[in-house]
PDB file of C-alpha atoms in Angstrom:
ATOM      1  CA  UNK A   1      -6.969 -30.714 -11.985  1.00 86.00           C
ATOM      2  CA  UNK A   2      -7.277 -33.914  -9.992  1.00 88.00           C
ATOM      3  CA  UNK A   3      -3.632 -34.742 -10.542  1.00 89.00           C
ATOM      4  CA  UNK A   4      -2.615 -31.265  -9.399  1.00 91.00           C
ATOM      5  CA  UNK A   5      -4.853 -31.555  -6.323  1.00 88.00           C
ATOM      6  CA  UNK A   6      -3.226 -34.892  -5.476  1.00 90.00           C
ATOM      7  CA  UNK A   7       0.209 -33.299  -5.709  1.00 91.00           C
ATOM      8  CA  UNK A   8      -0.869 -30.422  -3.481  1.00 89.00           C
ATOM      9  CA  UNK A   9      -2.170 -32.820  -0.844  1.00 88.00           C
ATOM     10  CA  UNK A  10       0.996 -34.908  -0.986  1.00 85.00           C
ATOM     11  CA  UNK A  11       3.235 -31.933  -0.253  1.00 88.00           C
ATOM     12  CA  UNK A  12       0.840 -29.731   1.731  1.00 85.00           C
ATOM     13  CA  UNK A  13       3.138 -29.576   4.749  1.00 89.00           C
ATOM     14  CA  UNK A  14       6.384 -28.731   2.927  1.00 91.00           C
ATOM     15  CA  UNK A  15       5.926 -24.948   3.045  1.00 86.00           C
ATOM     16  CA  UNK A  16       4.598 -25.162   6.585  1.00 89.00           C
ATOM     17  CA  UNK A  17       7.571 -27.202   7.784  1.00 93.00           C
ATOM     18  CA  UNK A  18       9.931 -24.812   5.981  1.00 93.00           C
ATOM     19  CA  UNK A  19       8.253 -21.900   7.772  1.00 90.00           C
ATOM     20  CA  UNK A  20       8.654 -23.654  11.122  1.00 91.00           C
ATOM     21  CA  UNK A  21      12.320 -24.276  10.412  1.00 95.00           C
ATOM     22  CA  UNK A  22      12.995 -20.721   9.211  1.00 95.00           C
ATOM     23  CA  UNK A  23      11.275 -19.200  12.263  1.00 94.00           C
ATOM     24  CA  UNK A  24      12.527 -21.728  14.835  1.00 95.00           C
ATOM     25  CA  UNK A  25      14.382 -19.016  16.793  1.00 97.00           C
ATOM     26  CA  UNK A  26      11.270 -16.831  17.160  1.00 96.00           C
ATOM     27  CA  UNK A  27       9.196 -17.040  20.320  1.00 96.00           C
ATOM     28  CA  UNK A  28       6.250 -19.405  19.709  1.00 93.00           C
ATOM     29  CA  UNK A  29       3.624 -16.725  20.288  1.00 95.00           C
ATOM     30  CA  UNK A  30       5.312 -14.332  17.822  1.00 95.00           C
ATOM     31  CA  UNK A  31       5.621 -17.097  15.222  1.00 94.00           C
ATOM     32  CA  UNK A  32       1.939 -17.996  15.665  1.00 95.00           C
ATOM     33  CA  UNK A  33       0.849 -14.343  15.476  1.00 96.00           C
ATOM     34  CA  UNK A  34       2.871 -13.686  12.328  1.00 95.00           C
ATOM     35  CA  UNK A  35       1.573 -16.885  10.697  1.00 93.00           C
ATOM     36  CA  UNK A  36      -2.010 -15.908  11.539  1.00 95.00           C
ATOM     37  CA  UNK A  37      -1.658 -12.341  10.242  1.00 96.00           C
ATOM     38  CA  UNK A  38      -0.119 -13.592   6.989  1.00 93.00           C
ATOM     39  CA  UNK A  39      -2.897 -16.171   6.522  1.00 91.00           C
ATOM     40  CA  UNK A  40      -5.620 -13.585   7.177  1.00 94.00           C
ATOM     41  CA  UNK A  41      -3.953 -11.164   4.744  1.00 96.00           C
ATOM     42  CA  UNK A  42      -3.563 -13.853   2.076  1.00 92.00           C
ATOM     43  CA  UNK A  43      -7.213 -14.859   2.511  1.00 90.00           C
ATOM     44  CA  UNK A  44      -8.386 -11.272   2.102  1.00 92.00           C
ATOM     45  CA  UNK A  45      -6.174 -10.903  -0.972  1.00 95.00           C
ATOM     46  CA  UNK A  46      -7.581 -14.110  -2.437  1.00 89.00           C
ATOM     47  CA  UNK A  47     -11.112 -12.752  -2.106  1.00 89.00           C
ATOM     48  CA  UNK A  48     -10.117  -9.413  -3.606  1.00 95.00           C
ATOM     49  CA  UNK A  49      -8.485 -11.033  -6.650  1.00 95.00           C
ATOM     50  CA  UNK A  50     -11.313 -13.539  -7.030  1.00 90.00           C
ATOM     51  CA  UNK A  51     -13.986 -10.841  -7.013  1.00 93.00           C
ATOM     52  CA  UNK A  52     -12.002  -8.433  -9.218  1.00 96.00           C
ATOM     53  CA  UNK A  53     -11.414 -11.120 -11.855  1.00 96.00           C
ATOM     54  CA  UNK A  54     -15.020 -12.273 -11.613  1.00 94.00           C
ATOM     55  CA  UNK A  55     -16.217  -8.691 -12.157  1.00 95.00           C
ATOM     56  CA  UNK A  56     -14.073  -8.441 -15.287  1.00 97.00           C
ATOM     57  CA  UNK A  57     -15.461 -11.699 -16.680  1.00 96.00           C
ATOM     58  CA  UNK A  58     -19.043 -10.733 -15.840  1.00 96.00           C
ATOM     59  CA  UNK A  59     -18.525  -7.345 -17.514  1.00 96.00           C
ATOM     60  CA  UNK A  60     -17.336  -9.088 -20.675  1.00 97.00           C
ATOM     61  CA  UNK A  61     -20.609 -11.016 -20.685  1.00 96.00           C
ATOM     62  CA  UNK A  62     -22.670  -7.919 -19.884  1.00 96.00           C
ATOM     63  CA  UNK A  63     -23.775  -9.420 -16.561  1.00 95.00           C
ATOM     64  CA  UNK A  64     -21.867  -7.362 -14.001  1.00 95.00           C
ATOM     65  CA  UNK A  65     -24.985  -6.291 -12.089  1.00 96.00           C
ATOM     66  CA  UNK A  66     -26.390  -6.633  -8.547  1.00 96.00           C
ATOM     67  CA  UNK A  67     -28.681  -9.524  -9.411  1.00 96.00           C
ATOM     68  CA  UNK A  68     -25.847 -11.618 -10.802  1.00 96.00           C
ATOM     69  CA  UNK A  69     -23.600 -10.784  -7.831  1.00 95.00           C
ATOM     70  CA  UNK A  70     -26.286 -11.699  -5.305  1.00 95.00           C
ATOM     71  CA  UNK A  71     -26.799 -15.045  -7.008  1.00 94.00           C
ATOM     72  CA  UNK A  72     -23.050 -15.660  -7.162  1.00 92.00           C
ATOM     73  CA  UNK A  73     -22.489 -14.727  -3.516  1.00 92.00           C
ATOM     74  CA  UNK A  74     -25.370 -16.984  -2.527  1.00 92.00           C
ATOM     75  CA  UNK A  75     -23.810 -19.822  -4.496  1.00 91.00           C
ATOM     76  CA  UNK A  76     -20.420 -19.264  -2.873  1.00 89.00           C
ATOM     77  CA  UNK A  77     -21.459 -18.604   0.723  1.00 89.00           C
ATOM     78  CA  UNK A  78     -24.890 -20.096   1.403  1.00 91.00           C
ATOM     79  CA  UNK A  79     -25.006 -23.598   2.809  1.00 82.00           C
ATOM     80  CA  UNK A  80     -23.064 -25.569   1.778  1.00 83.00           C
ATOM     81  CA  UNK A  81     -21.351 -22.940  -0.424  1.00 89.00           C
ATOM     82  CA  UNK A  82     -17.902 -23.633  -1.810  1.00 87.00           C
ATOM     83  CA  UNK A  83     -16.225 -20.615  -0.185  1.00 87.00           C
ATOM     84  CA  UNK A  84     -18.077 -21.169   3.076  1.00 87.00           C
ATOM     85  CA  UNK A  85     -16.646 -24.688   3.266  1.00 86.00           C
ATOM     86  CA  UNK A  86     -13.156 -23.355   2.481  1.00 85.00           C
ATOM     87  CA  UNK A  87     -13.364 -20.594   5.082  1.00 85.00           C
ATOM     88  CA  UNK A  88     -14.647 -22.932   7.784  1.00 83.00           C
ATOM     89  CA  UNK A  89     -11.833 -25.390   7.093  1.00 82.00           C
ATOM     90  CA  UNK A  90      -9.276 -22.564   7.254  1.00 87.00           C
ATOM     91  CA  UNK A  91     -10.199 -21.710  10.833  1.00 90.00           C
ATOM     92  CA  UNK A  92      -8.120 -24.632  12.094  1.00 89.00           C
ATOM     93  CA  UNK A  93      -5.010 -23.040  10.585  1.00 90.00           C
ATOM     94  CA  UNK A  94      -5.213 -20.242  13.154  1.00 93.00           C
ATOM     95  CA  UNK A  95      -5.056 -22.643  16.102  1.00 93.00           C
ATOM     96  CA  UNK A  96      -1.710 -22.618  17.927  1.00 91.00           C
ATOM     97  CA  UNK A  97       0.048 -25.932  17.363  1.00 89.00           C
ATOM     98  CA  UNK A  98      -1.748 -26.588  14.070  1.00 91.00           C
ATOM     99  CA  UNK A  99      -0.006 -28.785  11.494  1.00 92.00           C
ATOM    100  CA  UNK A 100      -1.377 -29.586   7.988  1.00 91.00           C
ATOM    101  CA  UNK A 101      -0.987 -33.342   8.450  1.00 90.00           C
ATOM    102  CA  UNK A 102      -3.551 -33.323  11.259  1.00 89.00           C
ATOM    103  CA  UNK A 103      -6.059 -33.758   8.438  1.00 87.00           C
ATOM    104  CA  UNK A 104      -5.448 -37.187   6.952  1.00 89.00           C
ATOM    105  CA  UNK A 105      -6.226 -36.951   3.226  1.00 89.00           C
ATOM    106  CA  UNK A 106      -4.909 -40.361   2.180  1.00 88.00           C
ATOM    107  CA  UNK A 107      -8.401 -41.697   1.394  1.00 91.00           C
ATOM    108  CA  UNK A 108      -9.097 -38.641  -0.762  1.00 90.00           C
ATOM    109  CA  UNK A 109      -5.810 -39.134  -2.631  1.00 90.00           C
ATOM    110  CA  UNK A 110      -6.593 -42.836  -3.191  1.00 90.00           C
ATOM    111  CA  UNK A 111     -10.071 -42.158  -4.539  1.00 90.00           C
ATOM    112  CA  UNK A 112      -8.773 -39.401  -6.834  1.00 89.00           C
ATOM    113  CA  UNK A 113      -5.969 -41.633  -8.105  1.00 89.00           C
ATOM    114  CA  UNK A 114      -8.504 -44.351  -8.874  1.00 88.00           C
ATOM    115  CA  UNK A 115     -10.345 -41.968 -11.226  1.00 88.00           C
ATOM    116  CA  UNK A 116      -7.117 -41.380 -13.160  1.00 86.00           C
ATOM    117  CA  UNK A 117      -6.267 -45.043 -13.713  1.00 72.00           C
ATOM    118  CA  UNK A 118      -6.729 -46.477 -17.194  1.00 76.00           C
ATOM    119  CA  UNK A 119      -9.684 -48.888 -17.347  1.00 68.00           C
ATOM    120  CA  UNK A 120      -8.738 -52.235 -15.806  1.00 66.00           C
ATOM    121  CA  UNK A 121      -5.580 -50.914 -14.130  1.00 66.00           C
ATOM    122  CA  UNK A 122      -5.026 -49.763 -10.575  1.00 62.00           C
ATOM    123  CA  UNK A 123      -2.845 -46.798  -9.676  1.00 60.00           C
ATOM    124  CA  UNK A 124      -0.567 -47.239  -6.650  1.00 61.00           C
ATOM    125  CA  UNK A 125      -1.153 -44.644  -3.930  1.00 56.00           C
TER     126      UNK A 125
END
């Protein structure tokens, strides 16, 4: 998972730059609006799929009840809450002029690479 996360960080702007190139003839406001609508739709879809799949897994364990869901939602959305952190970080995406490389993740990549190195060896970043 760490290796995959490193790869995602390293090419996080590829799809974004491709989008910018493919829509370069659109007016900026239309391009921004379309990008924002697609991101909001994808985010809603992510939550739908996440909760549907979670419900199926909980049902298999006989735990698809209100108490379990309240605990799960608290875990995901209460402070600091994994999904709360994700949603807050996504807000920047909706800002006009946003670009993924505004967030410099090189230190995160370096620390993750260090955990993958064989003992006594360093991994080049």
